[in-house]
Amino acid sequence: MSQQQSKCPICGTLVTPSTDNPARPFCSQRCQLIDLGDWIDERHSIPGDESAPWPPDSDVTDSDDH
Ligand SMILES: [Zn+2]
């Protein structure tokens, strides 16, 4: 009983690690693709460079109310 089974990170199905399963550690290629899609989605949702915020202090407050 030393056969280690891992759970598919996507659906939780027990996966027997074997070279028979090209989708390891996922249970199937479908879950593999789901995970890949998730990963790509995350990469795309990373915000751009917010290190340079737009300076809100413009001369708007300095109206022509002289
Ligand atoms: Zn799965």
Tab-separated table of N, CA and C and ligand atoms in Angstrom, residues 8-13 26-28 31, ligand 1:
chain	number	residue	atom	x	y	z
A	8	CYS	N	-6.311	15.764	-7.474
A	8	CYS	CA	-6.318	16.728	-8.556
A	8	CYS	C	-6.579	18.107	-7.957
A	9	PRO	N	-5.697	19.048	-8.203
A	9	PRO	CA	-5.856	20.381	-7.607
A	9	PRO	C	-7.094	21.111	-8.095
A	10	ILE	N	-7.686	20.631	-9.150
A	10	ILE	CA	-8.853	21.311	-9.704
A	10	ILE	C	-10.144	20.742	-9.150
A	11	CYS	N	-10.314	19.440	-9.289
A	11	CYS	CA	-11.596	18.861	-8.901
A	11	CYS	C	-11.493	17.935	-7.694
A	12	GLY	N	-10.264	17.645	-7.259
A	12	GLY	CA	-10.111	16.862	-6.041
A	12	GLY	C	-10.183	15.371	-6.258
A	13	THR	N	-10.240	14.941	-7.481
A	13	THR	CA	-10.275	13.518	-7.765
A	13	THR	C	-8.923	12.902	-7.448
A	26	PHE	N	-2.837	16.439	-12.523
A	26	PHE	CA	-4.279	16.572	-12.676
A	26	PHE	C	-4.873	15.232	-13.060
A	27	CYS	N	-6.190	15.115	-12.892
A	27	CYS	CA	-6.830	13.833	-13.153
A	27	CYS	C	-7.033	13.662	-14.649
A	28	SER	N	-7.125	14.750	-15.347
A	28	SER	CA	-7.381	14.649	-16.780
A	28	SER	C	-6.861	15.890	-17.470
A	31	CYS	N	-8.809	19.117	-16.620
A	31	CYS	CA	-8.435	19.874	-15.428
A	31	CYS	C	-7.106	20.578	-15.648
B	1	ZN	ZN	-9.528	16.934	-11.994
